Coordinates of C-alpha atoms in Angstrom, one line a residue:
M566 CA 0.0 0.0 0.0
G567 CA 3.0 2.3 0.1
N568 CA 4.2 4.4 3.1
K569 CA 2.4 3.0 6.1
T570 CA 3.5 5.8 8.3
G571 CA 2.1 8.4 5.9
F572 CA -1.2 6.5 5.7
L573 CA -1.4 6.3 9.4
F574 CA -0.9 10.0 9.7
L575 CA -3.6 10.6 7.1
Y576 CA -6.0 8.2 8.8
L577 CA -5.5 9.8 12.2
A578 CA -5.9 13.3 10.7
L579 CA -9.2 12.1 9.1
V580 CA -10.4 10.7 12.4
V581 CA -9.7 14.0 14.2
L582 CA -11.3 16.0 11.4
L583 CA -14.4 13.9 11.2
G584 CA -14.6 13.4 15.0
C585 CA -15.2 17.1 15.7
H586 CA -18.9 16.9 16.4
K587 CA -20.8 20.1 16.8
G588 CA -22.9 18.4 19.4
P589 CA -26.5 17.2 19.6
E590 CA -27.6 20.1 17.3
D591 CA -25.5 18.7 14.4
K592 CA -28.0 17.0 12.1
T593 CA -25.8 16.4 9.1
I594 CA -25.4 12.7 8.6
R595 CA -22.0 11.9 7.1
L596 CA -22.2 8.9 4.7
A597 CA -19.2 7.4 2.9
H598 CA -18.9 4.6 0.4
G599 CA -16.4 3.3 -2.2
L600 CA -18.6 3.4 -5.4
D601 CA -18.6 5.6 -8.5
V602 CA -21.1 8.4 -8.5
N603 CA -23.0 6.8 -11.4
H604 CA -23.6 3.6 -9.5
S605 CA -27.2 2.8 -8.6
V606 CA -26.3 2.7 -4.9
H607 CA -24.9 6.3 -5.0
L608 CA -27.9 7.5 -6.9
A609 CA -30.2 5.9 -4.3
M610 CA -28.3 7.6 -1.6
V611 CA -28.7 11.0 -3.3
K612 CA -32.4 10.4 -3.4
M613 CA -32.3 9.3 0.3
G614 CA -30.7 12.6 1.2
E615 CA -33.3 14.6 -0.8
D616 CA -36.1 12.7 0.8
L617 CA -34.7 13.1 4.3
E618 CA -34.4 16.9 3.9
A619 CA -38.0 17.0 2.6
I620 CA -39.5 14.8 5.3
S621 CA -37.7 16.5 8.1
D622 CA -38.2 20.1 6.8
G623 CA -34.5 20.5 6.6
K624 CA -33.8 19.3 10.2
L625 CA -31.8 16.4 8.9
S626 CA -29.4 16.2 5.9
I627 CA -26.9 13.8 4.4
K628 CA -23.4 14.6 3.2
I629 CA -22.1 11.9 0.9
Y630 CA -18.4 11.0 0.4
P631 CA -18.2 8.6 -2.6
N632 CA -15.2 6.9 -4.4
Q633 CA -13.4 5.8 -1.3
Q634 CA -12.7 9.4 -0.3
L635 CA -12.7 8.4 3.4
G636 CA -11.1 4.9 3.0
T637 CA -11.9 1.4 2.0
E638 CA -15.1 -0.4 3.2
R639 CA -13.4 -1.9 6.1
E640 CA -11.9 1.4 7.1
C641 CA -15.3 3.1 6.9
L642 CA -16.7 0.5 9.2
E643 CA -13.9 1.2 11.7
L644 CA -14.7 4.9 11.5
L645 CA -18.3 4.1 12.3
Q646 CA -17.2 2.2 15.3
I647 CA -15.2 5.0 16.8
G648 CA -17.9 7.6 16.0
S649 CA -16.0 9.5 13.3
L650 CA -18.5 8.6 10.5
D651 CA -22.2 8.1 10.6
V652 CA -23.3 5.8 7.8
T653 CA -21.6 3.7 5.2
K654 CA -22.4 1.0 2.6
V655 CA -20.3 -2.1 2.6
S656 CA -20.6 -5.5 0.8
G657 CA -22.0 -8.3 2.9
A658 CA -18.6 -10.0 2.3
V659 CA -16.8 -7.3 4.2
M660 CA -19.5 -7.1 6.8
E661 CA -18.9 -10.7 7.8
N662 CA -15.6 -9.6 9.4
F663 CA -17.6 -7.5 11.8
S664 CA -20.8 -9.5 12.2
P665 CA -19.8 -13.2 11.7
R666 CA -23.2 -14.7 11.1
M667 CA -23.5 -12.6 8.0
R668 CA -20.9 -14.7 6.3
V669 CA -23.7 -17.1 5.3
F670 CA -24.6 -14.7 2.5
G671 CA -21.2 -15.3 0.9
L672 CA -21.8 -19.0 0.4
P673 CA -21.9 -19.9 -3.3
F674 CA -25.2 -20.8 -5.0
L675 CA -27.1 -20.4 -1.7
F676 CA -30.1 -18.6 -3.3
R677 CA -32.2 -20.1 -6.0
D678 CA -32.7 -16.7 -7.7
R679 CA -32.8 -13.0 -7.0
Q680 CA -36.3 -13.1 -5.6
H681 CA -35.4 -15.8 -3.2
A682 CA -32.5 -13.6 -2.0
F683 CA -34.9 -10.6 -1.6
N684 CA -37.3 -12.7 0.4
I685 CA -34.5 -13.5 2.9
F686 CA -33.0 -9.9 3.0
D687 CA -36.4 -8.3 3.6
G688 CA -37.8 -11.0 5.9
S689 CA -37.3 -11.9 9.5
L690 CA -33.9 -13.6 8.9
G691 CA -32.5 -10.6 7.1
K692 CA -33.7 -8.3 9.9
E693 CA -32.2 -10.6 12.5
L694 CA -28.8 -10.4 10.9
L695 CA -29.0 -6.6 10.8
E696 CA -29.8 -6.6 14.5
D697 CA -26.7 -8.7 15.1
C698 CA -24.6 -5.7 14.1
K699 CA -25.5 -3.9 17.4
K700 CA -23.1 -6.1 19.2
F701 CA -20.3 -4.5 17.3
R702 CA -21.3 -0.8 17.7
L703 CA -23.0 -0.9 14.3
R704 CA -26.6 -0.8 13.3
G705 CA -27.7 -2.4 10.0
L706 CA -30.3 -0.3 8.2
G707 CA -31.1 -2.4 5.1
Y708 CA -29.9 -4.3 2.0
Y709 CA -29.2 -2.8 -1.4
D710 CA -29.2 -5.1 -4.5
S711 CA -25.7 -6.0 -5.5
G712 CA -26.7 -8.6 -8.1
S713 CA -24.8 -11.8 -8.8
R714 CA -21.0 -12.0 -8.7
S715 CA -19.2 -13.7 -11.6
F716 CA -15.6 -14.2 -12.7
Y717 CA -13.7 -11.9 -15.2
T718 CA -10.2 -12.6 -16.5
K719 CA -7.5 -11.0 -18.6
D720 CA -6.0 -13.7 -20.8
K721 CA -7.9 -16.9 -20.3
P722 CA -11.6 -17.6 -20.6
I723 CA -13.3 -19.5 -17.7
N724 CA -15.6 -22.0 -19.2
A725 CA -15.4 -24.5 -16.3
P726 CA -13.9 -24.6 -12.8
D727 CA -10.8 -26.3 -14.0
D728 CA -10.0 -23.2 -16.0
L729 CA -9.4 -21.3 -12.7
K730 CA -6.4 -23.5 -11.8
G731 CA -3.3 -21.5 -11.3
L732 CA -5.1 -18.1 -11.7
K733 CA -4.8 -15.4 -9.1
I734 CA -8.3 -14.1 -8.6
R735 CA -9.0 -11.0 -6.6
V736 CA -11.5 -11.5 -3.8
Q737 CA -12.9 -9.3 -1.0
E738 CA -11.6 -9.7 2.6
S739 CA -14.0 -12.5 3.1
K740 CA -13.3 -16.0 4.3
T741 CA -16.2 -17.5 2.4
A742 CA -15.0 -15.9 -0.9
I743 CA -11.4 -17.1 -0.2
D744 CA -12.7 -20.6 0.5
M745 CA -14.9 -20.7 -2.6
V746 CA -12.2 -19.6 -5.0
R747 CA -9.7 -22.0 -3.5
Q748 CA -12.2 -24.9 -3.8
L749 CA -12.8 -24.1 -7.4
G750 CA -9.0 -24.3 -8.0
G751 CA -8.0 -20.7 -8.2
S752 CA -5.6 -18.7 -6.0
P753 CA -7.7 -16.2 -4.0
T754 CA -6.0 -12.8 -3.6
P755 CA -7.6 -10.3 -1.2
I756 CA -7.0 -6.7 -2.6
S757 CA -8.9 -3.5 -1.9
W758 CA -11.3 -2.3 -4.5
G759 CA -9.3 0.7 -5.5
E760 CA -6.2 -1.3 -6.3
I761 CA -7.8 -3.9 -8.7
Y762 CA -7.3 -2.0 -11.9
T763 CA -3.5 -1.4 -11.5
S764 CA -3.1 -5.0 -10.1
L765 CA -4.7 -6.4 -13.3
Q766 CA -2.5 -4.2 -15.5
Q767 CA 0.7 -5.2 -13.7
G768 CA -0.1 -8.9 -13.6
V769 CA -0.4 -9.0 -9.8
I770 CA -3.7 -10.8 -10.4
D771 CA -5.2 -12.6 -13.4
G772 CA -8.8 -11.7 -12.8
A773 CA -11.5 -10.9 -10.2
E774 CA -15.1 -11.5 -9.5
N775 CA -18.0 -9.0 -9.3
N776 CA -21.4 -8.0 -10.7
P777 CA -21.9 -6.4 -14.1
P778 CA -22.3 -2.8 -13.1
S779 CA -19.1 -2.9 -10.9
F780 CA -17.2 -4.5 -13.8
Y781 CA -18.4 -1.8 -16.1
L782 CA -18.2 1.3 -14.0
S783 CA -14.7 0.4 -12.6
R784 CA -13.5 0.1 -16.2
H785 CA -12.0 -3.3 -15.4
Y786 CA -13.3 -4.4 -18.8
E787 CA -10.5 -2.4 -20.4
V788 CA -8.1 -4.9 -19.1
C789 CA -10.2 -8.1 -18.7
K790 CA -11.8 -9.3 -22.0
Y791 CA -13.6 -12.4 -20.6
Y792 CA -16.6 -12.3 -18.3
T793 CA -18.0 -15.7 -17.2
L794 CA -21.6 -15.4 -15.9
D795 CA -21.5 -18.3 -13.5
E796 CA -23.3 -16.1 -10.9
H797 CA -21.7 -17.9 -8.0
T798 CA -22.9 -15.6 -5.2
I799 CA -25.7 -13.1 -4.5
V800 CA -24.1 -11.0 -1.8
P801 CA -26.0 -7.9 -0.8
D802 CA -24.7 -4.4 -0.1
V803 CA -25.5 -3.5 3.5
L804 CA -26.3 0.0 4.6
V805 CA -24.9 0.5 8.1
A806 CA -25.0 3.2 10.7
G807 CA -22.9 3.7 13.8
T808 CA -24.7 3.2 17.1
H809 CA -23.4 6.7 18.1
L810 CA -25.5 8.2 15.4
W811 CA -28.6 6.2 16.3
N812 CA -28.3 7.1 19.9
R813 CA -28.2 10.8 19.2
L814 CA -31.3 10.8 17.0
T815 CA -34.7 11.4 18.4
E816 CA -37.5 8.8 17.9
K817 CA -39.0 11.0 15.2
E818 CA -35.7 11.4 13.5
K819 CA -35.1 7.6 13.6
E820 CA -38.6 7.2 12.0
W821 CA -37.7 9.6 9.2
L822 CA -34.4 7.9 8.6
N823 CA -36.0 4.4 8.4
T824 CA -38.6 5.7 6.0
V825 CA -36.1 7.2 3.5
V826 CA -33.8 4.2 3.8
K827 CA -36.7 1.9 2.8
N828 CA -37.6 4.1 -0.1
S829 CA -34.0 4.3 -1.3
I830 CA -33.7 0.5 -1.3
S831 CA -36.8 0.1 -3.4
Y832 CA -35.5 2.9 -5.8
Q833 CA -32.0 1.3 -6.0
R834 CA -33.3 -2.1 -6.9
K835 CA -35.2 -0.7 -9.8
L836 CA -32.1 1.2 -11.0
W837 CA -30.0 -1.9 -10.6
Q838 CA -32.0 -3.9 -13.1
E839 CA -31.4 -1.3 -15.8
S840 CA -27.8 -0.8 -14.8
E841 CA -27.1 -4.5 -15.2
R842 CA -28.5 -4.5 -18.7
E843 CA -26.6 -1.4 -19.7
A844 CA -23.3 -2.8 -18.2
L845 CA -23.5 -6.1 -20.2
E846 CA -24.3 -4.2 -23.4
E847 CA -21.5 -1.7 -23.0
V848 CA -18.7 -4.2 -22.1
Q849 CA -19.7 -6.4 -25.1
K850 CA -19.4 -3.3 -27.3
A851 CA -15.9 -2.8 -25.8
G852 CA -14.9 -6.3 -27.0
V853 CA -15.6 -8.4 -23.9
K854 CA -16.6 -11.9 -24.5
I855 CA -19.6 -12.9 -22.4
I856 CA -19.5 -16.6 -21.4
R857 CA -22.5 -18.4 -20.0
P858 CA -21.1 -21.7 -18.6
D859 CA -22.8 -24.8 -17.2
K860 CA -23.4 -23.6 -13.6
Q861 CA -23.9 -27.2 -12.5
L862 CA -20.1 -27.8 -13.0
F863 CA -19.4 -25.0 -10.5
I864 CA -22.1 -26.1 -8.0
E865 CA -20.7 -29.7 -7.9
K866 CA -17.2 -28.4 -7.2
I867 CA -18.1 -26.4 -4.1
N868 CA -19.9 -29.0 -2.1
T869 CA -17.0 -29.3 0.4
V870 CA -17.3 -25.6 1.1
Y871 CA -20.8 -26.3 2.6
D872 CA -19.5 -29.3 4.5
N873 CA -17.0 -27.1 6.3
Y874 CA -19.5 -24.4 7.1
R875 CA -22.1 -26.8 8.3
Q876 CA -19.8 -27.8 11.1
D877 CA -20.7 -24.4 12.6
K878 CA -24.1 -25.0 14.2
E879 CA -25.2 -21.3 13.9
I880 CA -24.3 -21.2 10.2
D881 CA -25.8 -24.6 9.5
E882 CA -29.1 -23.4 11.1
L883 CA -29.0 -20.3 8.9
I884 CA -28.3 -22.4 5.7
K885 CA -31.3 -24.6 6.5
K886 CA -33.6 -21.6 7.1
I887 CA -32.6 -20.0 3.9
Q888 CA -32.9 -23.1 1.8
S889 CA -36.4 -23.8 3.2
T890 CA -37.6 -20.3 2.6
H891 CA -39.6 -19.7 -0.6

């Protein structure tokens, strides 16, 4: 990452800067995330801010810091925990490092389809896992659609799991993602989102895995010309607040925030569908070959991943609940 001392100084300066609260009268909610401003999540957050100002008659507002301005997803969660940031959006894969039961969402081919996933996220189990976050000075607010994650590579198309052998594949800081790629024969390589493009260019990694809009908006398609839609995971994006924010809001303000969050989630999911279509069209125009493999080959290869996780009674119980939900 470069000069660690310099980074630490920058990090501490940021903490001091953001940590200077005006007090209870400060009603500007500071929200940071790592996505592009054209991403459906960012657009939904903009709408959330507009709705919040309207519903509160200007008493509450949201200041958004996109594009990793305030750090990686993990760093933003740490800022939430110490009270130097109010809200962030992180992948469920990163969230599992802070709220361990959420790692169930990272299991490959767990959901039958997108609607099945939404039924879980919006149902009692999804709410239960959001509640878990409170143990870690975090408060889960809801789930944005992050589509299905698939592999993309520079030099070699992935038609079957065996094609991953020997390839260094970028994954998030997620044990389930690391286990999955390793089981499929690849070499999982955790790298932060902002470093992927140059790592691909320099040959540090051979490919990565993500959803179509992220593949497109990150411009990773400029380097990777093969996109294999195996759709191995449906990992949600999680909107998370720090408990310090929640504790300083009045009951009415909490009600306002919950209302605009719910509306923004509905809005984002509609935007997401269009952004997926656009992303796949645009990357194909740019010369990317879209591969639709036999998913059963991948499903059969990851059985032992489930065997390992089923040894954890809590995770096994969650798997059974999810698989039995319609």
